[in-house]
Coordinates of C-alpha atoms in Angstrom, one line a residue:
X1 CA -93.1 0.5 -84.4
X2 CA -94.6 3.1 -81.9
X3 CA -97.0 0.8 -79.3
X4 CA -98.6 2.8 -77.0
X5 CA -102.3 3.4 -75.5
X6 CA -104.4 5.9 -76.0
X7 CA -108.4 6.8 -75.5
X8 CA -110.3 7.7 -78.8
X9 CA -113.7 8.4 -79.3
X10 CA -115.3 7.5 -82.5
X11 CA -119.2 6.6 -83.8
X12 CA -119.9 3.6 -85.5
X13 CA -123.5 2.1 -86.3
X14 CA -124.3 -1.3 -85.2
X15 CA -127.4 -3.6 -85.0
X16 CA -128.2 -4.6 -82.3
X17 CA -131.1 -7.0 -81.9
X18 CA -132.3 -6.6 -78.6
X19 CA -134.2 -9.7 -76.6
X20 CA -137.5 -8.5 -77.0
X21 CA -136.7 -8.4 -81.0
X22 CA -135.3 -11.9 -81.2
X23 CA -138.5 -12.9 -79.6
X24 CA -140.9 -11.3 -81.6
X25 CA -138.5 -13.1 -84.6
X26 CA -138.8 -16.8 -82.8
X27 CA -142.9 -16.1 -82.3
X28 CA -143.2 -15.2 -86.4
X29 CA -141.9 -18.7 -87.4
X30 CA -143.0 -20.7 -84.8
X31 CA -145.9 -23.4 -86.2
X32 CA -149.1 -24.0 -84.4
X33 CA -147.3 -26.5 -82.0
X34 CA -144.7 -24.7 -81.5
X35 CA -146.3 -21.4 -80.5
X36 CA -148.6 -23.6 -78.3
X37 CA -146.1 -25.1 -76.1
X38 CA -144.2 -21.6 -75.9
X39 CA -147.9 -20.1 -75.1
X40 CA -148.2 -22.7 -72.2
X41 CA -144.7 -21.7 -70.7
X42 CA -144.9 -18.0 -70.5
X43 CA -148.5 -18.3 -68.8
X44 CA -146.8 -20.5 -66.1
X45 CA -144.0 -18.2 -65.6
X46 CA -145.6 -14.7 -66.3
X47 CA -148.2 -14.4 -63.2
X48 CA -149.8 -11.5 -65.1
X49 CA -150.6 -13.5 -68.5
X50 CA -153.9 -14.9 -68.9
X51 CA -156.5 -15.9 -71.6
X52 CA -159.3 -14.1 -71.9
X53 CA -161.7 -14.9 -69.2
X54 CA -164.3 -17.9 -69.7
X55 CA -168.2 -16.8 -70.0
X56 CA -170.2 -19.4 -68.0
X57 CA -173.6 -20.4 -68.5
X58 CA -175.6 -16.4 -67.7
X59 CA -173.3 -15.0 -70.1
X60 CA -171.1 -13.1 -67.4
X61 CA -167.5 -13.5 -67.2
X62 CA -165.8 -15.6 -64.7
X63 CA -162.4 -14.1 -63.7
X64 CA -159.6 -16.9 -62.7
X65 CA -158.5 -16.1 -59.4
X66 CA -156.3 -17.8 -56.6
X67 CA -158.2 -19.8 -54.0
X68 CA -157.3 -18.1 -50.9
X69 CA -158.5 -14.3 -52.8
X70 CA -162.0 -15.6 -53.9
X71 CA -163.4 -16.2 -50.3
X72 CA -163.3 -12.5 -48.9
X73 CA -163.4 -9.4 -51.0
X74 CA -162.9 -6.9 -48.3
X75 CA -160.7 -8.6 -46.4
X76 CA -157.1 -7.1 -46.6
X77 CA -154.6 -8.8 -48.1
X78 CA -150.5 -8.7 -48.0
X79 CA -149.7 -9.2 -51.6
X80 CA -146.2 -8.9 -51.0
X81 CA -146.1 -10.9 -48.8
X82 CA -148.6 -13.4 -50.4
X83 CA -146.5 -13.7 -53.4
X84 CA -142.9 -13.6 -51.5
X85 CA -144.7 -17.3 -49.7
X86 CA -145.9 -18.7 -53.0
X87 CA -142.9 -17.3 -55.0
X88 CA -144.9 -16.1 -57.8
X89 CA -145.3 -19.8 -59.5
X90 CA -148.7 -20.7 -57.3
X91 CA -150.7 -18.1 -58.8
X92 CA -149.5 -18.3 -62.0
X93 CA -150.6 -21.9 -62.0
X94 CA -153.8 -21.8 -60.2
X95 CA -155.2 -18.2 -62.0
X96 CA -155.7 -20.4 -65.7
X97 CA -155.9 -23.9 -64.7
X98 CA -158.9 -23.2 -62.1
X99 CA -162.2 -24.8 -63.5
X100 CA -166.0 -24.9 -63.1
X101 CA -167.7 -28.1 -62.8
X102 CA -169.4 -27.5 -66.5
X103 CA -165.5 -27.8 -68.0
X104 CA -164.4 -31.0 -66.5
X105 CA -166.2 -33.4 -69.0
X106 CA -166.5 -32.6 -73.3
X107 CA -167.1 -35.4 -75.6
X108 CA -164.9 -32.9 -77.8
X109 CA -161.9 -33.7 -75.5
X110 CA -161.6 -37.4 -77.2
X111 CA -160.6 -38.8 -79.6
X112 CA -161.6 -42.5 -81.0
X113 CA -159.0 -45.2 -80.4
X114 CA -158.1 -47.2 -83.7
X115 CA -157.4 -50.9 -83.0
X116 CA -153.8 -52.1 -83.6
X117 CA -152.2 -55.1 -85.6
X118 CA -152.1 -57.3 -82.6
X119 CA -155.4 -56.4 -81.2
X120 CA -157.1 -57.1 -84.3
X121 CA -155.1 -60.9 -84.3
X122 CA -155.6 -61.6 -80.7
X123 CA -159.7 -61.5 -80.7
X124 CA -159.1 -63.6 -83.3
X125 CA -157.2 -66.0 -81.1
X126 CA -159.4 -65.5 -78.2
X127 CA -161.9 -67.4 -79.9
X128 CA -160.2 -70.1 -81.2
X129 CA -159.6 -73.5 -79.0
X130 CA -155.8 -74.6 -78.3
X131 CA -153.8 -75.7 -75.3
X132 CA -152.0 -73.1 -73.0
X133 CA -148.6 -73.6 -74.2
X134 CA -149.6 -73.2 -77.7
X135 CA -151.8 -70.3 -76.9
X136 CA -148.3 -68.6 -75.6
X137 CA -146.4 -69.2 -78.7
X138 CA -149.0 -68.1 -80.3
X139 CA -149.5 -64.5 -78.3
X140 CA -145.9 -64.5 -78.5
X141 CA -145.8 -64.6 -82.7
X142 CA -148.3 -61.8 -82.8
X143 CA -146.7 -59.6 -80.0
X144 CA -143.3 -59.8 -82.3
X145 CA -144.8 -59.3 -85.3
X146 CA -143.2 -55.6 -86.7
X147 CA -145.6 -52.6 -87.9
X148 CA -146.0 -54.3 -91.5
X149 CA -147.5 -57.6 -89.9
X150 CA -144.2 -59.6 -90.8
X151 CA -142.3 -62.2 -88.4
X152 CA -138.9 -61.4 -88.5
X153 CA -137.7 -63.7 -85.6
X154 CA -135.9 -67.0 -86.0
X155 CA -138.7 -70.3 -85.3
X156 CA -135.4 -72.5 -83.7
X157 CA -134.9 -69.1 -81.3
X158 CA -138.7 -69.1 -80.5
X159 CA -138.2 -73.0 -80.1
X160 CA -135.2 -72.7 -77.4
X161 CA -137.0 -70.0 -75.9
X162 CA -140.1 -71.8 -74.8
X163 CA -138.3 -75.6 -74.9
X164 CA -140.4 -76.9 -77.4
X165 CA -139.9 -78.8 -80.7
X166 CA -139.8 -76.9 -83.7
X167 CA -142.7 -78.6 -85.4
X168 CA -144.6 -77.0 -82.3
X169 CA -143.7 -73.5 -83.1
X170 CA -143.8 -74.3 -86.7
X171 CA -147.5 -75.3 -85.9
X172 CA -147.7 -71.7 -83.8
X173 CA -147.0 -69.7 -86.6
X174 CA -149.2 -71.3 -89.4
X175 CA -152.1 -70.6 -87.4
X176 CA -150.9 -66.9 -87.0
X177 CA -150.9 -67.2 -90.9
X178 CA -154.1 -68.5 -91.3
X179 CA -155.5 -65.2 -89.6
X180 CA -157.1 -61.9 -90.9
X181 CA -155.6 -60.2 -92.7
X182 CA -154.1 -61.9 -94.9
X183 CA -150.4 -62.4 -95.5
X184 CA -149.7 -61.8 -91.8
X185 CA -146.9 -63.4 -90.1
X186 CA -145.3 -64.0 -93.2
X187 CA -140.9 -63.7 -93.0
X188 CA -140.8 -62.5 -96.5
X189 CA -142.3 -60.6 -99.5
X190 CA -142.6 -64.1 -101.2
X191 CA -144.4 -65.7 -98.7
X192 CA -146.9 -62.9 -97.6
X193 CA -147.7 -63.1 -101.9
X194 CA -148.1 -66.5 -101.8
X195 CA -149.9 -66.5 -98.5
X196 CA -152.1 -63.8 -100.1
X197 CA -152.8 -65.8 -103.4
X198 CA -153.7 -68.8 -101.5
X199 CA -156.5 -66.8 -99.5
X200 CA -157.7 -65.1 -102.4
X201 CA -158.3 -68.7 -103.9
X202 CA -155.9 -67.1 -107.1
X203 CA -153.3 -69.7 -106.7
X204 CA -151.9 -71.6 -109.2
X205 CA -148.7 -72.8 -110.5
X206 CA -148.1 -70.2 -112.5
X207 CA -148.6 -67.2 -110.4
X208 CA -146.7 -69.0 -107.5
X209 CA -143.9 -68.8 -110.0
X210 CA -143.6 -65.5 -110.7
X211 CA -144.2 -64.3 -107.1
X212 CA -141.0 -67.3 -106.0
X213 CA -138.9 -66.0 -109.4
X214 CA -139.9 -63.5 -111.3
X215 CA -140.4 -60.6 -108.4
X216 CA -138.1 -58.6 -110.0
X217 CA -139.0 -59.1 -113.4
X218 CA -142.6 -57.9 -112.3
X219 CA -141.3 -54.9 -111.3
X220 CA -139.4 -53.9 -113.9
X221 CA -142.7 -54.6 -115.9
X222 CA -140.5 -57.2 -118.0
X223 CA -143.5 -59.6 -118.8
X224 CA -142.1 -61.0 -121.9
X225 CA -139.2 -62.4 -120.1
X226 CA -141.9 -64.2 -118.0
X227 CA -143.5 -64.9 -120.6
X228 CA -140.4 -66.9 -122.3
X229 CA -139.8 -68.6 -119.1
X230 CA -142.9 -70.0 -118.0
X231 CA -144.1 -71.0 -121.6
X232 CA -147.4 -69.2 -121.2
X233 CA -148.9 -66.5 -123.3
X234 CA -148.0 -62.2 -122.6
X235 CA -152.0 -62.2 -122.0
X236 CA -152.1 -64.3 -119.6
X237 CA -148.6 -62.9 -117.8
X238 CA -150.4 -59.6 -118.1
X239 CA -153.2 -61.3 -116.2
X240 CA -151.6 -62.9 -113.3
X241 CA -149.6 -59.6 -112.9
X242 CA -152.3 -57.9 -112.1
X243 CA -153.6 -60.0 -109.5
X244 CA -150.6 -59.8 -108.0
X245 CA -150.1 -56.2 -108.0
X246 CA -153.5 -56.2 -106.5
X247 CA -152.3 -58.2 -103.1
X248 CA -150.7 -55.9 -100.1
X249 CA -147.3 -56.1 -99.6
X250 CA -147.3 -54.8 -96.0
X251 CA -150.5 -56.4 -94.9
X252 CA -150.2 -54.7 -91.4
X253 CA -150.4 -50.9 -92.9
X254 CA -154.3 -51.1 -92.5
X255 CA -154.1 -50.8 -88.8
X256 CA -153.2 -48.1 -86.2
X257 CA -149.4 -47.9 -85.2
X258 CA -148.2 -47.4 -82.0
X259 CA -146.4 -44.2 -83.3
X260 CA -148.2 -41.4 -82.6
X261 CA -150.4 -39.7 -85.4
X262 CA -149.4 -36.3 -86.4
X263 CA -152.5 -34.0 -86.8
X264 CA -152.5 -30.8 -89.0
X265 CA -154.3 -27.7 -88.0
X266 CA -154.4 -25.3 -90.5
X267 CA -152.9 -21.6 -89.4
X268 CA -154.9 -19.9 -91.5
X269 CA -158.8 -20.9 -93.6
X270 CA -159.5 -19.3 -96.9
X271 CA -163.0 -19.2 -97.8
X272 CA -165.3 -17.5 -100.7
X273 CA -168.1 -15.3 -99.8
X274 CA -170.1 -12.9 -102.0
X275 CA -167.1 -13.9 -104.8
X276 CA -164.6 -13.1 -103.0
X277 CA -161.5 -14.6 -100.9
X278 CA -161.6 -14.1 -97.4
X279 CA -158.3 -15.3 -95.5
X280 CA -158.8 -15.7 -91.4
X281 CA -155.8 -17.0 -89.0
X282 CA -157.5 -19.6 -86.5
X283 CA -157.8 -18.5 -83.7
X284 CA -157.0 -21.2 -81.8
X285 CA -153.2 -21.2 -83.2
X286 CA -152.5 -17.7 -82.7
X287 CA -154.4 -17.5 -79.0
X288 CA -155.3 -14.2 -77.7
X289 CA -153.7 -13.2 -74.4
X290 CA -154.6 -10.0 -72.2
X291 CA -152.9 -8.5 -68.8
X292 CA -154.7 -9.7 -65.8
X293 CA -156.7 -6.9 -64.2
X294 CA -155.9 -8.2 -60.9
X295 CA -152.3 -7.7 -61.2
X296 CA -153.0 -4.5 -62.5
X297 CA -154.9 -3.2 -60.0
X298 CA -152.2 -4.5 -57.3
X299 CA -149.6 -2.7 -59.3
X300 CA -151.3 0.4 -58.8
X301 CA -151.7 0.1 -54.9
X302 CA -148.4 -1.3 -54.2
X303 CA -145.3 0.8 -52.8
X304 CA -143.5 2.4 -56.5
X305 CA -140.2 1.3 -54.1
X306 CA -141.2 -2.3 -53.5
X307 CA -139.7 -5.0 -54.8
X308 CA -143.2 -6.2 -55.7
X309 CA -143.9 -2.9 -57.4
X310 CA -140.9 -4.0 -59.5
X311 CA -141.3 -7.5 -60.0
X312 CA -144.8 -6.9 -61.5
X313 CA -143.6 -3.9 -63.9
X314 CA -141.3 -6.4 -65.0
X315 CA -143.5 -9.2 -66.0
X316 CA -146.5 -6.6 -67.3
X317 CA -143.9 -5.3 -69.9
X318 CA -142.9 -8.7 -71.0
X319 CA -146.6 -9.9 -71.0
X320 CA -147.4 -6.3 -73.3
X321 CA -144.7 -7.4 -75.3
X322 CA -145.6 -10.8 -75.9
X323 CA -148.4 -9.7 -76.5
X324 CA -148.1 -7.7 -79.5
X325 CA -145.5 -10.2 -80.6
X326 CA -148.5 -12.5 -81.0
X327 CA -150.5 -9.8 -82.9
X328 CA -147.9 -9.0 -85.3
X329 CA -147.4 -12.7 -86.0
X330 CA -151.1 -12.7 -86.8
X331 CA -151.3 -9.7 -88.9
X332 CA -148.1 -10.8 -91.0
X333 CA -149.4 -14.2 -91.5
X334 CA -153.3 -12.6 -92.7
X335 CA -150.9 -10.5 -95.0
X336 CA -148.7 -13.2 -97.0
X337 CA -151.5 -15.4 -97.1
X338 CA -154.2 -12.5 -98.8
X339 CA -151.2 -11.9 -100.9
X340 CA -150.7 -15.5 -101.9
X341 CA -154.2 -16.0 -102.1
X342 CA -154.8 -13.0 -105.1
X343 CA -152.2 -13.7 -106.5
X344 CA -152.8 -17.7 -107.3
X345 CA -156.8 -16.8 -107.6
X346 CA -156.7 -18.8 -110.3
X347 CA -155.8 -21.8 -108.8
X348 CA -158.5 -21.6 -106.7
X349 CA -161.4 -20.6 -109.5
X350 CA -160.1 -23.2 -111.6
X351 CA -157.3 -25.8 -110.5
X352 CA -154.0 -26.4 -109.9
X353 CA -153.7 -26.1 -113.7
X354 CA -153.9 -22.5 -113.3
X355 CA -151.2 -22.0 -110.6
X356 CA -148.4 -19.3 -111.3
X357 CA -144.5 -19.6 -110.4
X358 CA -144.3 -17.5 -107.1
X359 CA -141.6 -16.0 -105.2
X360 CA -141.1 -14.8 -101.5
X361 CA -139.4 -11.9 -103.0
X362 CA -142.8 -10.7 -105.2
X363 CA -145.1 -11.5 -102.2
X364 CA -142.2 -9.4 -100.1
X365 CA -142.1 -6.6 -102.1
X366 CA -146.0 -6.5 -102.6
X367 CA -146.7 -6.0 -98.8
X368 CA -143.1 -4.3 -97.9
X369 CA -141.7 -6.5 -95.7
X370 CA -138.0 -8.9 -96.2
X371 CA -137.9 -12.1 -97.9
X372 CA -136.6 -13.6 -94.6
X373 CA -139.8 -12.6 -93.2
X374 CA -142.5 -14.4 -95.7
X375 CA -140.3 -17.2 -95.4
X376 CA -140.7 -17.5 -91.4
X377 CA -144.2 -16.5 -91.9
X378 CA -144.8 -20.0 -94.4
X379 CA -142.7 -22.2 -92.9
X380 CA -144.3 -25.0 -91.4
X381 CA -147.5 -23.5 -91.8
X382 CA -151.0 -25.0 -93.5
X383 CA -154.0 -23.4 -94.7
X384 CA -157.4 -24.9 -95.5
X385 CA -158.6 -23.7 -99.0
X386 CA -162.1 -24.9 -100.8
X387 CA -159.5 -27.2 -102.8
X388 CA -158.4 -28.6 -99.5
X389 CA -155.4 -28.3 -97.1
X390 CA -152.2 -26.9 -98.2
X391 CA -148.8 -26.1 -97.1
X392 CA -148.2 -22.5 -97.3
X393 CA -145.1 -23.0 -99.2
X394 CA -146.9 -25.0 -102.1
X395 CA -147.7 -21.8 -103.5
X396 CA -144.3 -20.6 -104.3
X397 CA -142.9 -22.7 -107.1
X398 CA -140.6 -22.3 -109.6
X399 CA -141.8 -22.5 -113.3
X400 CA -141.3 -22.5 -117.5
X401 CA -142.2 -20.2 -119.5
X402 CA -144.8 -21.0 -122.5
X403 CA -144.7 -19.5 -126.4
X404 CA -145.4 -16.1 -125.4
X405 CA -142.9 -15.9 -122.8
X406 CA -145.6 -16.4 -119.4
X407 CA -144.9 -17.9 -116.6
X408 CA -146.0 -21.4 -115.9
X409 CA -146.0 -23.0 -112.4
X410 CA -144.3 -26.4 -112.0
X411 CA -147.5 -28.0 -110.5
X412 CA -149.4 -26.9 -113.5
X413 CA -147.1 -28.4 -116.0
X414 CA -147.3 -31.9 -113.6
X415 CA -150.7 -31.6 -113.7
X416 CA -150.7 -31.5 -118.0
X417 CA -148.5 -33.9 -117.7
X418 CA -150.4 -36.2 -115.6
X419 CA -153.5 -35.5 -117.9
X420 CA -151.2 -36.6 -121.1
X421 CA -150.0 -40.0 -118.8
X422 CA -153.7 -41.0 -118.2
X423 CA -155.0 -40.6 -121.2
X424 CA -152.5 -42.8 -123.6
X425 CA -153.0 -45.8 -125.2
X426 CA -151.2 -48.3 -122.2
X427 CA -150.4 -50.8 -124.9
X428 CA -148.0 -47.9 -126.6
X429 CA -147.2 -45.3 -123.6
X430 CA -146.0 -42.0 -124.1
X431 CA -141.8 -41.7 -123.6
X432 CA -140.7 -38.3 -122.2
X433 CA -139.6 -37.0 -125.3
X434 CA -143.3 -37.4 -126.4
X435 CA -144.5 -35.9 -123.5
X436 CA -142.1 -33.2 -124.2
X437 CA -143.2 -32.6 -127.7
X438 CA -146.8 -32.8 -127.4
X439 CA -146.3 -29.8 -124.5
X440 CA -144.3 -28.0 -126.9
X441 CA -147.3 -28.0 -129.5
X442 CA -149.3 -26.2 -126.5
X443 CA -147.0 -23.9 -125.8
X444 CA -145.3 -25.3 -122.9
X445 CA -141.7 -25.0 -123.8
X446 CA -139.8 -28.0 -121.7
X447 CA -137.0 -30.3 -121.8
X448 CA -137.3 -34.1 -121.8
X449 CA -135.2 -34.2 -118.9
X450 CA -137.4 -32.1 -117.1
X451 CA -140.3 -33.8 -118.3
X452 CA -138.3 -37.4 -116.3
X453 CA -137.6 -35.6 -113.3
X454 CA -141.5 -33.9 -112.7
X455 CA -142.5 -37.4 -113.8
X456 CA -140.2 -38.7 -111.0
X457 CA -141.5 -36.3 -108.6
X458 CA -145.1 -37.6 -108.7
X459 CA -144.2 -41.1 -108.4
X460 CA -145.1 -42.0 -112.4
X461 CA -143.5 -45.0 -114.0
X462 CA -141.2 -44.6 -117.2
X463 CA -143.1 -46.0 -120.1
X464 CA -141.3 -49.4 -120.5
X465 CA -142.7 -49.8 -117.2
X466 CA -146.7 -48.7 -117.6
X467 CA -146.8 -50.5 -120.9
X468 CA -149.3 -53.6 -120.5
X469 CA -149.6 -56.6 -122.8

């Protein structure tokens, strides 16, 4: 074994993604929020980034500038050693959140506040007559109460924690029962049915029996069990079931949580004018930024040796190259989008019956980019269509193929098949193998297990469980 060092010189080819690359990448797949946020950080960090400038009321622009420049133009300023005091973050800060009077107040800023569970009980309460102490127990119920308006605490708990008889709580949570909506403050399924039927003035002997008993039965859509149990007819079963599936199970869903609401905004709008598609990315997610001239113009006067001179090169070629990051995530978006959009045009003309099977490799390969790069250009990304809002990804599905070989989307053969589903006789429904056959006469070449797990997918029933009586 000879060990020994030596120095050798030899070329080998390596990628190497540089910072400015991986940032450009990160910008691509960020969704509206995400490139919002990231917006908001660079402007507070890069003194040179700002939005374009505000027009005020004559039209004219309003530059943002810091408080202690705006006074005197010709007065002289140090800006090195106005920025070396303020450290950069100041100006940054004060150069886009400065404001004119006509900004501070928009109706557009607000949104309306939706009234909650327990807000909704209490004005109930508020106008009802009891004694303090029950009045407590009473606040207390609805204040425990979880998001689906049940009461999951123990009444002897509630009784030790507030030293009074159980009868007394007992009492407390009646009345919370006895409140709009109904079936609140129930500490079950069974009693929130029961509660529910009792309101409704549907009670009876019967139906309390199926909702104490028979829960799962009903379910399962067994009604001739029920049937045999109760000694009453399969119409009448049939009957009662209804009314039952027609009460709310969480009678609390009506009302506002106190999670927050997620709001979509789509990325991109698709519209038709003069019988054509037109694709535009909103603005408002992919917000325009520009160099600020002010920083520019110090650039040019300062000293090409100062460490000013080189701060502010600095952050003018990471603002240029945010910049066009931004751009480029707006022009690849407009791209896969028009291509998604011709190539589903059918979908759009006629229904989701119409949609094609779609890859990120054909939409790749029609506007020459990567697959890797449609997919971060879809994910997590909307767009609001004349058929409505959409997931950018719900255009590439997988498919079968019919008679003659074509491509068929999924969604189109779910929506056949939820055609088929709502159109048969409920007393005999379709089983999948019927569903499967009766798309094989049209064409539509698929298995009965497929037919059970798109039937799955869109929340349908088997058939023993949609037949009625």
């Amino acid at each position: 074994m000879n060990l020994r060092y030596d120095l050798l010189t030899e070329q080998k080819q390596k990628l190497i993604m540089k910072p400015e690359l991986l940032q450009a990448i990160r910008i691509l797949q960020f969704n509206t929020q995400e490139l919002e946020r990231f917006i908001e950080e660079q402007l507070l960090t890069n003194p040179v980034l700002e939005k374009p400038d505000v027009q005020d009321e004559t039209g004219t622009d309003r530059e943002f500038e810091p408080e202690e420049v705006r006074g005197s133009k010709a007065e002289a300023i140090d800006w090195e050693e106005f920025l070396r005091q303020r450290e950069y973050d100041d100006i940054s800060y004060r150069q886009w959140e400065e404001k004119t009077p006509q900004e501070d107040f928009n109706f557009e800023q607000f949104i309306s506040s939706e009234v909650t569970l327990a807000e909704h009980l209490l004005e109930q309460v508020d106008c009802m007559e009891m004694d303090k102490n029950l009045h407590a127990l009473v606040v207390y119920i609805i204040e425990t109460l979880d998001e689906n308006g049940y009461f999951r605490a123990s009444l002897e708990e509630l009784s030790e924690t507030f030293s009074l008889p159980q009868k007394r709580t007992e009492e407390a949570l009646r009345i919370v029962q006895n409140l709009d909506p109904a079936g609140v403050g129930a500490r079950d399924l069974t009693e929130c049915l029961k509660i529910q039927l009792a309101a409704a003035e549907r009670d009876c002997p019967e139906a309390r029996s199926i909702v104490e008993n028979h829960l799962e039965d009903l379910a399962r859509n067994r009604l001739s069990n029920i049937s045999r149990s109760l000694g009453i007819p399969l119409h009448l079963v049939q009957e009662l079931a209804d009314v039952i599936k027609s009460l709310e199970p969480k009678p609390g869903n009506q009302f506002s949580s106190v999670k927050e609401n997620r709001y979509i905004i789509p990325d991109v709008t698709v519209e038709k004018l003069d019988g054509e598609y037109v694709v535009q990315v909103n603005e408002s997610t992919a917000p325009r930024l520009i160099v600020s001239p002010q920083y520019q113009k110090i650039l040019q006067e300062s000293d090409k040796n100062s460490t000013l001179f080189h701060f502010l090169t600095d952050r003018l070629n990471s603002a240029i190259w945010l910049i066009r990051s931004i751009e480029h995530r707006r022009d690849t978006i407009r791209d896969v989008v028009s291509a998604v959009v011709r190539y589903q045009e059918e979908f759009f003309d006629y229904g989701p019956k119409h949609m094609k099977p779609l890859t990120l490799k054909q939409i790749a390969e029609e506007i020459g980019v990567h697959e890797s790069t449609v997919s971060r250009s879809v994910n997590g990304k909307y767009m609001q269509t004349p058929r409505g809002m959409f997931e950018i990804k719900h255009f590439f599905t997988s498919g079968v193929h019919n008679a003659f070989g074509e491509g068929i989307a999924s969604e189109s053969v779910k929506t056949e098949i939820r055609e088929l589903i709502g159109k048969e006789n409920t007393e005999n429904p379709m089983s999948d193998q019927a569903i499967s056959n009766t798309l094989g006469s049209r064409g539509i070449e698929i298995s009965r297990r497929t037919v059970a797990k798109y039937r799955e997918e869109m929340g349908i029933p088997a058939s023993s469980k949609r037949k009625r009586y």
